[in-house]
Coordinates of C-alpha atoms in Angstrom, one line a residue:
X179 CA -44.7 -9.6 -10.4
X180 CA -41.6 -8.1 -12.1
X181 CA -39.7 -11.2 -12.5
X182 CA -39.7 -14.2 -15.0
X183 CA -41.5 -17.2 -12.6
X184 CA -39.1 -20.1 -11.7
X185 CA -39.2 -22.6 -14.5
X186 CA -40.3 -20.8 -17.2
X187 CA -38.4 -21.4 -20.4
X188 CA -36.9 -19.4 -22.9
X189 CA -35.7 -20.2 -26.7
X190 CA -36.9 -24.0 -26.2
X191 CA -33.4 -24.2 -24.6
X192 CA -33.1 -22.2 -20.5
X193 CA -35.0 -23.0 -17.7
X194 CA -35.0 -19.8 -15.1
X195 CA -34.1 -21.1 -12.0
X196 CA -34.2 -17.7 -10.2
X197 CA -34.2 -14.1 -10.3
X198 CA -31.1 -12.6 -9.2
X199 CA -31.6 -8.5 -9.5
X200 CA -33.0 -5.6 -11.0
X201 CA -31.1 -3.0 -12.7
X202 CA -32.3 -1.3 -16.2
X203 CA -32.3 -5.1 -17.1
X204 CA -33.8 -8.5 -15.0
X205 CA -31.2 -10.5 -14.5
X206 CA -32.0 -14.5 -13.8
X207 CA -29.8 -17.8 -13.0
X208 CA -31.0 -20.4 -15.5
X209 CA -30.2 -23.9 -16.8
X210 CA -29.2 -24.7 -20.1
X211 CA -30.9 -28.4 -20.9
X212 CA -28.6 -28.7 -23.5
X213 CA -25.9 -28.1 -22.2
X214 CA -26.4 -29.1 -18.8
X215 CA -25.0 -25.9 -17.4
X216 CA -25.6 -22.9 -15.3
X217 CA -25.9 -19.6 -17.1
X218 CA -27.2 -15.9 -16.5
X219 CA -30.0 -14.8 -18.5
X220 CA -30.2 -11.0 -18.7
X221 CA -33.8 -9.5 -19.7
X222 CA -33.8 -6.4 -21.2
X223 CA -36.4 -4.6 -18.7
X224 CA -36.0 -0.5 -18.2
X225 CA -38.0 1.6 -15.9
X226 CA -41.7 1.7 -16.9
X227 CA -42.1 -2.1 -18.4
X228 CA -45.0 -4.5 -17.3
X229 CA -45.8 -7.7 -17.5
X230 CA -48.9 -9.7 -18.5
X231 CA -48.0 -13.3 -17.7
X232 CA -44.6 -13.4 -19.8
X233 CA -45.3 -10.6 -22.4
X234 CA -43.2 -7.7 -21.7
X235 CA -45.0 -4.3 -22.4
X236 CA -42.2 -2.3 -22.5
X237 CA -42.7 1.8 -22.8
X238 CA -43.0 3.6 -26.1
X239 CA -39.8 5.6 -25.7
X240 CA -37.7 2.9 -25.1
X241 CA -36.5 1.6 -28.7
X242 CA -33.6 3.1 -28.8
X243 CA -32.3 2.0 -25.4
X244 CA -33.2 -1.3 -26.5
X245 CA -31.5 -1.5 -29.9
X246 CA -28.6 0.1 -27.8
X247 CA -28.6 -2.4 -25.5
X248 CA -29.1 -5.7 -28.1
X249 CA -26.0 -4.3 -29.5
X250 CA -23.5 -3.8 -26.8
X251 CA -24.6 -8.0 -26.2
X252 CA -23.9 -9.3 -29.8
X253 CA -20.8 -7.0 -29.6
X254 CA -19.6 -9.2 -26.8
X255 CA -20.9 -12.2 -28.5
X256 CA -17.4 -11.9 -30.5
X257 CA -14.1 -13.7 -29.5
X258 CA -12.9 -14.3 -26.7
X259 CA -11.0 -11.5 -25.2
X260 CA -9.2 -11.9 -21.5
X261 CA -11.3 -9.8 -19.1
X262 CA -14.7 -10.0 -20.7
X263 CA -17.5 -11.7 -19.9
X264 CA -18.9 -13.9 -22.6
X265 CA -22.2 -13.6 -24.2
X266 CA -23.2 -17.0 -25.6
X267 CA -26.6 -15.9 -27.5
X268 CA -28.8 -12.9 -27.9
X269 CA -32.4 -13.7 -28.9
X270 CA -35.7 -11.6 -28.8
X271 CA -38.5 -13.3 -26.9
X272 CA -41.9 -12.5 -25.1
X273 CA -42.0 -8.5 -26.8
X274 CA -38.2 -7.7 -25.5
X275 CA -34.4 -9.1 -25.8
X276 CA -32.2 -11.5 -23.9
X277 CA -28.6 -12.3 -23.4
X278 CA -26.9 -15.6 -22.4
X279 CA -24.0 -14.8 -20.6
X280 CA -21.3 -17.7 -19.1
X281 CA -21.9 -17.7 -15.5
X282 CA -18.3 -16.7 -13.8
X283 CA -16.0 -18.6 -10.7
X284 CA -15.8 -15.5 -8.5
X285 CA -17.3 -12.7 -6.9
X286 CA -18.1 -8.9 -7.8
X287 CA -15.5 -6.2 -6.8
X288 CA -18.2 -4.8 -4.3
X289 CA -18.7 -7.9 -2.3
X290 CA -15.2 -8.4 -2.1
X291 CA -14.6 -5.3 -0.4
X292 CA -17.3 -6.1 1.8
X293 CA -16.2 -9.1 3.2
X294 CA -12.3 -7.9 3.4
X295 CA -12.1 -4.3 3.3
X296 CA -10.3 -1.7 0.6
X297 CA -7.7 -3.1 -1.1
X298 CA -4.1 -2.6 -0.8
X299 CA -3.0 -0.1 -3.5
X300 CA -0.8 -2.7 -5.4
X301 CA -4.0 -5.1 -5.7
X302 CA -5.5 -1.8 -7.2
X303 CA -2.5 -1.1 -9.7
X304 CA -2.7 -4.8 -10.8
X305 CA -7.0 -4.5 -11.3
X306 CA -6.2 -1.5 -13.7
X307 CA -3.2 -3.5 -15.6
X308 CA -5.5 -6.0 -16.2
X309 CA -8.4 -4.4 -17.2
X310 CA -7.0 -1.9 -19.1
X311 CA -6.6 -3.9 -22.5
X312 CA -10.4 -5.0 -22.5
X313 CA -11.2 -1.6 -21.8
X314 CA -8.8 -0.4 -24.4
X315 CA -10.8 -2.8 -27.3
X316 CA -14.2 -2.2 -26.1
X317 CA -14.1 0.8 -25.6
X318 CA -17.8 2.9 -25.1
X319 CA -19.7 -0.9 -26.1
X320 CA -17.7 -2.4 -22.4
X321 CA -20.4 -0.5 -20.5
X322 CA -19.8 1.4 -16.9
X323 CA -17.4 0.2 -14.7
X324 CA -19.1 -0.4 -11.2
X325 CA -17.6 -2.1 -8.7
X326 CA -21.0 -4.7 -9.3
X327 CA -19.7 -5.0 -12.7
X328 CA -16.7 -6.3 -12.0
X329 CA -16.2 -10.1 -11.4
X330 CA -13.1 -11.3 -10.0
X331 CA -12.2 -14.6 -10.8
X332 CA -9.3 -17.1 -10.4
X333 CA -8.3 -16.1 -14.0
X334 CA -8.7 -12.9 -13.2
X335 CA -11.1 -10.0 -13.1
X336 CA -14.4 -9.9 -15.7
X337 CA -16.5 -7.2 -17.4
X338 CA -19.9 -7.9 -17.3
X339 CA -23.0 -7.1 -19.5
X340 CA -24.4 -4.3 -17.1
X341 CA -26.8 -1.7 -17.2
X342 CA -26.2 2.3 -16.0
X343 CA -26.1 2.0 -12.2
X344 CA -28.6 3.9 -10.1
X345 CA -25.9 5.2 -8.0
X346 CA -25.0 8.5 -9.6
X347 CA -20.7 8.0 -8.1
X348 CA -20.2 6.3 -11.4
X349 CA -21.7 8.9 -13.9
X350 CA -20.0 11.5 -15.4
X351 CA -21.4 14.8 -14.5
X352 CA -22.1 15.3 -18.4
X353 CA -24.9 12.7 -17.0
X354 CA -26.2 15.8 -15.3
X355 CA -26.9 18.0 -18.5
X356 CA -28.4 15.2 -20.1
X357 CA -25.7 13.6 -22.0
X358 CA -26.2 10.0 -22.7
X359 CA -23.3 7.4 -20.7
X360 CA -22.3 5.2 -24.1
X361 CA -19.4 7.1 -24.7
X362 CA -15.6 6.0 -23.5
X363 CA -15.2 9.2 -21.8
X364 CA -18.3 8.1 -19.2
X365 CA -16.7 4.6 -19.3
X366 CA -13.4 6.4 -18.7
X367 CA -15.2 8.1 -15.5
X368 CA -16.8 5.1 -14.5
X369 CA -13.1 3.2 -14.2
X370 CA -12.1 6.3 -11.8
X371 CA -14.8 6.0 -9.6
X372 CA -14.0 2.0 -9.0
X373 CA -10.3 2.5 -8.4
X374 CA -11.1 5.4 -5.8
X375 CA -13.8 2.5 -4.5
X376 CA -11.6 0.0 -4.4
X377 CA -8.3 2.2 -2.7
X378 CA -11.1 3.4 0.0
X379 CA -13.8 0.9 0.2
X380 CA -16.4 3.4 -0.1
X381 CA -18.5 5.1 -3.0
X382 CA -16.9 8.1 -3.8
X383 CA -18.9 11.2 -4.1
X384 CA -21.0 11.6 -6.8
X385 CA -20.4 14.7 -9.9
X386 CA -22.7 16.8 -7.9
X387 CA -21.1 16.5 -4.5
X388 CA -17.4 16.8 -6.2
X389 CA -19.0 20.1 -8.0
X390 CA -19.7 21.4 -4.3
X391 CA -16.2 20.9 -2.7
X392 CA -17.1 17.4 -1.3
X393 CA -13.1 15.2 -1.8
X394 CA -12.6 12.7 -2.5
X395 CA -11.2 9.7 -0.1
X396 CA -7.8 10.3 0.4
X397 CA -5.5 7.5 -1.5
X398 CA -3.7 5.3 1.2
X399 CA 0.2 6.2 2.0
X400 CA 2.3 3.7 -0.5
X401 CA -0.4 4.4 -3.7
X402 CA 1.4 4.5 -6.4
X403 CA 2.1 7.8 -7.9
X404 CA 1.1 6.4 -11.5
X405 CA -2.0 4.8 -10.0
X406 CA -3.5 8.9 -8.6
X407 CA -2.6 10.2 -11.5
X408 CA -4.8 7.9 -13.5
X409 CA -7.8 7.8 -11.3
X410 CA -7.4 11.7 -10.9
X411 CA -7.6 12.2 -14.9
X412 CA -10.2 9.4 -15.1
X413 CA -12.6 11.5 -13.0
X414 CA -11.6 14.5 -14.4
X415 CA -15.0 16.7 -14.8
X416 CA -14.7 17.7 -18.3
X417 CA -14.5 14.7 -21.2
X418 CA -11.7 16.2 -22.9
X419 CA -9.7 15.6 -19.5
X420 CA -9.6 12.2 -19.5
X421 CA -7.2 9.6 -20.8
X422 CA -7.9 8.6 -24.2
X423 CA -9.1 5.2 -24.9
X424 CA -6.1 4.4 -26.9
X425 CA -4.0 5.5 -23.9
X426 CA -5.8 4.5 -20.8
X427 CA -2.5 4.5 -18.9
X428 CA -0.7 7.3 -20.0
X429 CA 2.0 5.3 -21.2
X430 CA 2.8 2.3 -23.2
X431 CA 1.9 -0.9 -21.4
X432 CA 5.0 -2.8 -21.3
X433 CA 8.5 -1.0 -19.6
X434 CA 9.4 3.0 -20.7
X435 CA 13.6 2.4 -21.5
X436 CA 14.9 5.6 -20.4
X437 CA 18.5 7.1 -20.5
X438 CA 19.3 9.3 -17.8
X439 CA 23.4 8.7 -17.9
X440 CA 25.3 7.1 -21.6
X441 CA 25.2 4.0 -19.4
X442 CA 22.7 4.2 -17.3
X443 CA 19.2 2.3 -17.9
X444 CA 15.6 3.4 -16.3
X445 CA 12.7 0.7 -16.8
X446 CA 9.3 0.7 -15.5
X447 CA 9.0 -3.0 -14.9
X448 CA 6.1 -2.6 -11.8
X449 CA 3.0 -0.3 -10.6
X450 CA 4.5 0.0 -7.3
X451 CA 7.5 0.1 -5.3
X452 CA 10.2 -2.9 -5.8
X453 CA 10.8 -4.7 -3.1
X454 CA 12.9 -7.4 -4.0
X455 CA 15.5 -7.7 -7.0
X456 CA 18.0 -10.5 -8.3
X457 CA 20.2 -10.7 -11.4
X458 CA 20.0 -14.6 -12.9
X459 CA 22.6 -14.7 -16.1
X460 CA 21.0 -12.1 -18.7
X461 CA 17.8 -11.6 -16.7
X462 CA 16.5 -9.4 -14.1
X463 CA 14.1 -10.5 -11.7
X464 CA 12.1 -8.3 -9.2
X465 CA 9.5 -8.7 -7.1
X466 CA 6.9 -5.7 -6.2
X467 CA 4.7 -4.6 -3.9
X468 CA 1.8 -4.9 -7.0
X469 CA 2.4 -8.3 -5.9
X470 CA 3.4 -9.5 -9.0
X471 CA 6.9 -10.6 -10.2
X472 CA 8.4 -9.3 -13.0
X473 CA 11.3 -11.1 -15.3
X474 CA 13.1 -8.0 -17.7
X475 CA 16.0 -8.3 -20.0
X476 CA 19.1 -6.4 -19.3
X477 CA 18.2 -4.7 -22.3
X478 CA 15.1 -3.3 -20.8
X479 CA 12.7 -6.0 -22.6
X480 CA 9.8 -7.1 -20.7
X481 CA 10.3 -11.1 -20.8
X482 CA 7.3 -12.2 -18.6
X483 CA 5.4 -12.1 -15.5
X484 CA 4.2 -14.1 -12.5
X485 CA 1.6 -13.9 -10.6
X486 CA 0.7 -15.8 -7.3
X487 CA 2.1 -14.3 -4.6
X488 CA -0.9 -13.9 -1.1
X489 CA 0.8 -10.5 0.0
X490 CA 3.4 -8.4 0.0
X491 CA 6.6 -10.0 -1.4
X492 CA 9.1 -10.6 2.1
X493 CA 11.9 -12.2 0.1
X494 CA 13.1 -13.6 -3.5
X495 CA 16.1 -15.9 -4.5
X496 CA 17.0 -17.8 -6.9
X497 CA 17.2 -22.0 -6.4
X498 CA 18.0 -25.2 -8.2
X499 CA 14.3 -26.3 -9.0
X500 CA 13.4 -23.1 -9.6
X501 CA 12.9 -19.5 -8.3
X502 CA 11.4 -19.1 -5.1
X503 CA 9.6 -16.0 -3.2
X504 CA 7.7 -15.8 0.4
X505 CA 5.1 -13.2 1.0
X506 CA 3.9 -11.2 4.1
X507 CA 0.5 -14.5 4.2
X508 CA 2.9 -16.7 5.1
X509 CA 2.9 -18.1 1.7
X510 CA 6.3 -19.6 0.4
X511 CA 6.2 -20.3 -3.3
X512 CA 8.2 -22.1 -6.2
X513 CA 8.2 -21.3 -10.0
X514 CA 9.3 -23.9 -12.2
X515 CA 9.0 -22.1 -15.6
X516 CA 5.0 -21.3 -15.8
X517 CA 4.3 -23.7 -12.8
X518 CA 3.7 -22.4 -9.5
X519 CA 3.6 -24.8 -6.1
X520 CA 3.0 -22.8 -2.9
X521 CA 3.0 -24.0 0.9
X522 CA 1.5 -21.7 3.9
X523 CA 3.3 -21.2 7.1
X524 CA 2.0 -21.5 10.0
X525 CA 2.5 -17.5 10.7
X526 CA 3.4 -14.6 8.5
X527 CA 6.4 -14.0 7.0
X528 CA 9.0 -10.9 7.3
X529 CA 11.8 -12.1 6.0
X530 CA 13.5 -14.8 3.4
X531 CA 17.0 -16.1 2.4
X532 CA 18.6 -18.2 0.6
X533 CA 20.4 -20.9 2.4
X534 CA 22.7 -23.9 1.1
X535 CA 22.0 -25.6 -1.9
X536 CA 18.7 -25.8 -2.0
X537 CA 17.0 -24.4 0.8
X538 CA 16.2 -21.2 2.3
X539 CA 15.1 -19.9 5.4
X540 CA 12.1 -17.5 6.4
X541 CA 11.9 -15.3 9.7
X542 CA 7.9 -15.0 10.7
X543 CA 6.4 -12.5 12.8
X544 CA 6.8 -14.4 15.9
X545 CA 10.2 -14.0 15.3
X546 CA 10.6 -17.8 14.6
X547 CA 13.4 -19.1 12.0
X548 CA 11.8 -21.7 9.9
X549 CA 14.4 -23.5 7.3
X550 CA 13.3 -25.0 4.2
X551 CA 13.0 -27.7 1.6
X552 CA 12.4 -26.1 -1.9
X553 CA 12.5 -30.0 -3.4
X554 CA 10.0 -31.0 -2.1
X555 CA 8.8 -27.7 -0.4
X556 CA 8.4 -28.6 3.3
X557 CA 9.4 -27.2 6.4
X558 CA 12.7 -28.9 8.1
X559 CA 12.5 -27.4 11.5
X560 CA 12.0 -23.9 13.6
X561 CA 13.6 -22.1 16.2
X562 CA 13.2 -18.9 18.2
X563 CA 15.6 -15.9 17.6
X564 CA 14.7 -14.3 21.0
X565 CA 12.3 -11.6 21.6
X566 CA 14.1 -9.2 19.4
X567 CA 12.5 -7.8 16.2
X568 CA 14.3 -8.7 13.2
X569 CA 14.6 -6.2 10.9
X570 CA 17.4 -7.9 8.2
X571 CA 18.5 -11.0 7.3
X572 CA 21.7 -12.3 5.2
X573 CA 22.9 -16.2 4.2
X574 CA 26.6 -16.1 4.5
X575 CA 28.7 -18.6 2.1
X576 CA 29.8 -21.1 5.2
X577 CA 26.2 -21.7 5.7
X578 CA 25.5 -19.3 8.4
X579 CA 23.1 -17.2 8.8
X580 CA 23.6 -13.0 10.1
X581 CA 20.2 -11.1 11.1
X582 CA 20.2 -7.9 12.6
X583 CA 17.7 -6.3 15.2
X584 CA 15.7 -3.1 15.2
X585 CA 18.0 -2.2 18.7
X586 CA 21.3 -2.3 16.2
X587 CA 22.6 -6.4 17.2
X588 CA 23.7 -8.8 14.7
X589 CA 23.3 -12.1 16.0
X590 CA 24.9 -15.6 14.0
X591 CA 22.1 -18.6 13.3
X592 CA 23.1 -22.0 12.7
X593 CA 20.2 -23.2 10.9
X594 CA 21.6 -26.9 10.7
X595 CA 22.8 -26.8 14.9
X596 CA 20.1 -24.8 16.1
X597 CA 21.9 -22.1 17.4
X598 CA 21.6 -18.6 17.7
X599 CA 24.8 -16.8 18.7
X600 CA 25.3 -13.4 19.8
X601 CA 28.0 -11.3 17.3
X602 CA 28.0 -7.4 18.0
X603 CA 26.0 -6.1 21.5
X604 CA 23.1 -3.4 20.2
X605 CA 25.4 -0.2 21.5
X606 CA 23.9 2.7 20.2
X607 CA 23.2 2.2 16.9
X608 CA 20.1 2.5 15.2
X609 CA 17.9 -0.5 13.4
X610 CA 20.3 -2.8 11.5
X611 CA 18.6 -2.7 7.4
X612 CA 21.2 -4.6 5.3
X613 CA 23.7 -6.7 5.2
X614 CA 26.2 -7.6 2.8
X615 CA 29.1 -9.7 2.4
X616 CA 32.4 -10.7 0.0
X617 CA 32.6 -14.1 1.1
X618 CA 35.3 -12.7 3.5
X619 CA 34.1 -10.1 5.9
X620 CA 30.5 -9.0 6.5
X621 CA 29.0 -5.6 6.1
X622 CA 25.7 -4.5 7.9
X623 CA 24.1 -0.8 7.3
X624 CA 22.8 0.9 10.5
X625 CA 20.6 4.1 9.6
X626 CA 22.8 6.6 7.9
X627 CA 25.9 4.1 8.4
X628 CA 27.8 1.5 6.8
X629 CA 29.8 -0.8 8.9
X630 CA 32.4 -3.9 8.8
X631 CA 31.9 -6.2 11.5
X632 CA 35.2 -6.1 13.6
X633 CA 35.6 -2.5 12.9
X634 CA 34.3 -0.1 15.6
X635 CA 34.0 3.1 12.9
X636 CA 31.4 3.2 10.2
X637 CA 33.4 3.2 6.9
X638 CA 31.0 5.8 5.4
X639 CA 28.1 8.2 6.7
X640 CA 25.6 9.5 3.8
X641 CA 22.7 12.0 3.8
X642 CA 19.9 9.6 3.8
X643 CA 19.3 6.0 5.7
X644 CA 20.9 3.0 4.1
X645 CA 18.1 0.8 2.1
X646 CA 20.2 -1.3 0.5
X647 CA 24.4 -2.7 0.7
X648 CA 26.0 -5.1 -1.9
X649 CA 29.7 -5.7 -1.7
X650 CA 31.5 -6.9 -5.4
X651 CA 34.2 -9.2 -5.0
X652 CA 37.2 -6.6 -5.2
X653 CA 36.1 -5.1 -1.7
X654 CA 34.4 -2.3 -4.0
X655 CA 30.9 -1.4 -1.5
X656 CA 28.0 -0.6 -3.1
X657 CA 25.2 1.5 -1.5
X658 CA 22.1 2.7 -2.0
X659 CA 20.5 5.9 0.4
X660 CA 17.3 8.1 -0.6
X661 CA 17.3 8.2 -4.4
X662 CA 21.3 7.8 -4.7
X663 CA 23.4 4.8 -5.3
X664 CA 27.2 5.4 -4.6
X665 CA 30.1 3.1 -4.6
X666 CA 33.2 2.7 -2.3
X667 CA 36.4 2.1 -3.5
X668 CA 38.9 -0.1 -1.6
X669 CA 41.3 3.3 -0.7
X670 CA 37.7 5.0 1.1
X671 CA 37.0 7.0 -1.6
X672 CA 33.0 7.5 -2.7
X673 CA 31.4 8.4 -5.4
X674 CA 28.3 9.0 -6.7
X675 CA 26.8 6.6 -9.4
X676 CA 23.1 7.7 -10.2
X677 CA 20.7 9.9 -8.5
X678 CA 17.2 8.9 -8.9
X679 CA 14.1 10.3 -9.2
X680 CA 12.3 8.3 -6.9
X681 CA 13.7 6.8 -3.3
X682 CA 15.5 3.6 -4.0
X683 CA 14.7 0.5 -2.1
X684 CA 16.8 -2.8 -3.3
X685 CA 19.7 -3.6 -5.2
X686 CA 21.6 -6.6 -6.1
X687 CA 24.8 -6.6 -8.5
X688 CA 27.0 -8.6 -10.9
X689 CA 30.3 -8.2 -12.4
X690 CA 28.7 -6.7 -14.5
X691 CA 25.7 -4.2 -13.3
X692 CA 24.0 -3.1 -10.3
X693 CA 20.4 -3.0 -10.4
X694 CA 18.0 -0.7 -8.2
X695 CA 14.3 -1.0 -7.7
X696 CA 12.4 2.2 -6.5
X697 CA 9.4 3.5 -5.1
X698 CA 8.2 4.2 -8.6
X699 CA 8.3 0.7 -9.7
X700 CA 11.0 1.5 -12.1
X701 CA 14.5 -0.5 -12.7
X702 CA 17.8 1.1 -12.7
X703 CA 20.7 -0.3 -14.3
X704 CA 24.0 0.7 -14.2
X705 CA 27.5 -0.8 -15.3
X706 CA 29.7 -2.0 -12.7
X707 CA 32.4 0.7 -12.3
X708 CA 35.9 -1.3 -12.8
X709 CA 38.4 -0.8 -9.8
X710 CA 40.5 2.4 -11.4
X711 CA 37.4 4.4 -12.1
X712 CA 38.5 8.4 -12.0
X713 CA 34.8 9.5 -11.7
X714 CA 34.6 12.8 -9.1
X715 CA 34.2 11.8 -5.7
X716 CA 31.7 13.8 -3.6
X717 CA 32.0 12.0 0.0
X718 CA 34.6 10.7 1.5
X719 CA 34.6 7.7 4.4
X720 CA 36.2 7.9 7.6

């Protein structure tokens, strides 16, 4: 028998309770009877050991494997360090070594992807944020990255004390001319293989099959562009084209400040696209589809971040007690400084607005309208909004609510009558996207349009579809289509104010600036243009 029997005890201190596997080391759940606490006991046990009773014979060419291993455990015997699993104790025992290692709350990458599938390519993003600065310290001593060697847990995902897996998708093909796998650029392979496992749910191939033509899984459509281009260089097949461990990501970890115009302010703020953006006083919120929320300085200065969010973000706004955001689970959640409290729905969630003083209202996927309490969080009430899909939705300052269909009607709720009331017939306009208003008159955007309600003629037509309308409070429109943002001055005329390099998704706006969020994760911030601005115009509205 390979393994330790149950109840055998080690350093006058565990008691094995069972064996859990068998990689190059025996790895055992155990009780510490001092403690009075669970632990994992890993047993240094390669290829070619036996056992007589608990002596471990182990073979005669192993000593440097195992001073190599013994090693890598007391260097992650050290301080604590987010992302690593601890090692309480190393100790030698029975002819081999041990390691005490804290027992983790969660589960290994690979059984979470059994039991739900790939991951969405945001969740990926975030994995590699968050493992990047353990990986960064560690460096060659943190071991392959497997998708059995990482551990998720509610604080977030751990390294653990692993040996080389027998699958060969996670060694480098230097592995193949009989180069050893303790260096960072195998560790640096390793990591590439467990994104592309956790973006596709599968092993990729292995050196060999790459070397014959065999691709790998394709990336799923909405994977960030940063997010390929690190798992491509990661698994690049010679060392030397790998990221270095000093600059796992390519780039330096907190927001890239950028100047594209004198004014005009770029900053990578997420991994993925922005979905959701607010100005509050000096601050810039945004919410993205790495499903985390991001607060940045107007200076570019990344301020903090907030994570919590059950999918992808469906709506963000500012309240009295605090900020609140709803995601595609159904999930509605508050913020109070570092505090989160979060209700589920009873269906998911497509849409969210502010609404009143302190509520806001939510549009699910049965195309119900469910209003809110943020103090305490609790739903008020629900009603349907027909059989219509909703594709937009926009609080109006006289506490109504405008949402537009995907067949081009805007429709008026009355959250506090419970009434739904019909404003402009669907005509032949395509999916209503936006809305916008100046507390007098209410703008909508309708594919490559931007209308006034009341007005039969779109007040301008651009190259791309509409993503996003703000109006400023002298009439001035602003609008963003493709990777532009341009502005509409109160005599029709338009002009260009940025072109982007990525498509452009939200926008919000103060007196001050107008903020974009794009595919690419990235912030754009440009002044307000004042009324008299004699910038070129390029298009004119009708």
């Amino acid at each position: 028998m390979l393994a330790l029997p149950s109840g055998t005890r080690l350093y006058q201190q565990y008691r094995i309770d069972r064996a859990l596997r068998r990689d190059q080391n025996l790895r055992y759940l155990a009780t510490d009877e001092r403690q009075g606490q669970t632990v994992l006991i890993d047993e240094f046990f390669p290829a070619g050991s036996r056992r007589l009773g608990n002596l471990v014979i182990l073979p005669s060419n192993s000593a440097g494997a195992r001073d190599a291993w013994a090693q890598q455990a007391a260097t992650w015997q050290g301080p604590e360090l987010p992302g690593r699993r601890t090692v309480q104790l190393t100790f030698e025992q029975h002819g081999t070594t041990y390691a005490v290692l804290s027992l983790p709350d969660g589960t290994t990458l690979r059984s979470d992807v059994q039991r739900r599938g790939r991951w969405i390519p945001g969740d990926v993003q975030t994995l590699l944020e968050q493992l990047q600065p353990v990986l960064s310290v560690l460096g060659p001593a943190a071991g392959l990255v497997t998708p059995d060697s990482v551990t998720l847990t509610p604080d977030g995902p751990m390294l653990d004390l692993t040996a080389t897996p027998t699958s060969p998708a996670y060694q480098a093909p230097e592995h193949l001319r009989g180069e050893t796998l303790d260096t960072w650029a195998a560790v640096a392979y390793s990591l590439g293989a467990t994104l592309s496992f956790a973006l596709s749910g599968q092993d990729p191939p292995g050196p060999a099959q790459l070397a014959l033509g065999i691709p790998l899984p394709t990336p799923p459509v909405g994977t960030p562009d940063t997010l390929v281009r690190i798992m491509t260089a990661c698994l690049a097949p010679v060392p030397a084209g790998r990221p270095a461990q000093s600059n796992l990501l390519g780039a330096p970890t907190g927001p890239v400040v950028t100047t594209s115009r004198s004014a005009v302010k770029v900053v990578r703020a997420h991994g993925s696209w922005v979905t959701h953006v607010l100005l509050h006083g000096s601050q810039i919120i945004s919410a993205g589809a790495d499903l985390s929320i991001r607060v940045t300085s107007v200076g570019g200065e990344a301020l903090q971040r907030l994570d919590g969010l059950r999918g992808q973000p469906t709506g963000l706004t500012m309240r009295p007690e605090g900020l609140v955001a709803a995601d595609t689970a159904g999930w509605l959640h508050l913020w109070r400084g570092h505090q989160l409290s979060s209700v589920q729905g009873s269906e998911r969630t497509t849409h969210m607005t502010a609404y009143g003083d302190d509520q806001v209202l939510t549009v699910t996927s049965g195309m119900n309208l469910t209003l809110w309490n943020t103090s305490p969080m609790r739903p008020l009430g629900a009603q349907r909004a027909g059989d219509q899909v909703i594709t937009a939705v926009q609080a109006l300052t006289n506490r109504m609510i405008v949402v537009g269909t995907a067949r081009g009607e805007v429709m008026v709720v009355h959250p506090d009558q419970g009434t739904v009331t019909p404003l402009l017939p669907p005509e032949r306009r395509d999916a209503i996207r936006a809305f916008a208003t100046d507390g007098r008159d209410v703008y909508f955007a309708s594919g490559h349009a931007v209308l006034k309600v009341g007005q039969p003629q779109p007040m301008l037509t651009l190259d791309a579809p509409v993503s996003a309308l703000q109006v400023l409070p002298d009439s001035q429109v602003i609008v963003a289509a493709g990777r532009h943002i341009f502005v509409r001055d109160q005599a029709g005329t338009v002009t260009e104010l940025y072109a982007a390099q990525h498509e452009i998704h939200c926008l919000t706006t103060t007196a001050d600036w107008i903020v974009a969020g794009t595919q690419a994760g990235e912030l754009i911030l440009c002044p307000t243009p004042t009324t008299d601005s004699n910038s070129p115009s390029i298009l004119h509205g009708q």
